[in-house]
Coordinates of C-alpha atoms in Angstrom, one line a residue:
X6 CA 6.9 4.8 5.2
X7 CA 3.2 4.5 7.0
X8 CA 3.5 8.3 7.5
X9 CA 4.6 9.1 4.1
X10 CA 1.7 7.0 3.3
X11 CA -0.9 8.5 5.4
X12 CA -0.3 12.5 5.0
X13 CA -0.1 11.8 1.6
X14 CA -3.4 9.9 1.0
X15 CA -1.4 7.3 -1.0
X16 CA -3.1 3.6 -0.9
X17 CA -0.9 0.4 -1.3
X18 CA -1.4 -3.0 -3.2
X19 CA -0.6 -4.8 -0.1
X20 CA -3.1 -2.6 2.2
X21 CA -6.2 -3.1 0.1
X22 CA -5.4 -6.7 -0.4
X23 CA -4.6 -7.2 3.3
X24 CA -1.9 -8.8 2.7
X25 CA -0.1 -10.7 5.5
X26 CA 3.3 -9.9 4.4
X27 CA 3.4 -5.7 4.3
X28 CA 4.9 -5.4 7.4
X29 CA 7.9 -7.5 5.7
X30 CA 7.9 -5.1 2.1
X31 CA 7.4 -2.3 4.2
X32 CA 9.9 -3.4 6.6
X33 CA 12.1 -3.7 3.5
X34 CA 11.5 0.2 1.9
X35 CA 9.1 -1.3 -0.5
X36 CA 5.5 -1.1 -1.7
X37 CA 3.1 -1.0 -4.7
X38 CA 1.2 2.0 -4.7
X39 CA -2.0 2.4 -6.3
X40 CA -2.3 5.4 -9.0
X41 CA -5.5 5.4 -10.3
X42 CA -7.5 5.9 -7.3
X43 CA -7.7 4.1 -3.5
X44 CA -9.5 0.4 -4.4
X45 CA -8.0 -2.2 -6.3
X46 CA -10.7 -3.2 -9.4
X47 CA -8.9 -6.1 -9.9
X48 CA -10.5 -8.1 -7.9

């Protein structure tokens, strides 16, 4: 999935929140992907 991610510039939930639990989702097959552009505003 991290390649996937990478080549195609996609930016997670759980990377921009650094979460401590990715490596579990991702582990898993799953992830929140951010569509409107690569940082969360919700903060």
């Amino acid at each position: 999935m991290r390649r996937h991610m990478v080549t195609g510039k996609l930016h997670t939930v759980c990377d921009e929140a650094r979460c401590p639990n990715r490596s579990d989702c991702f582990g898993r097959g799953t992830a929140t992907f951010l569509i409107m552009g690569e940082t969360c505003t919700r903060a």
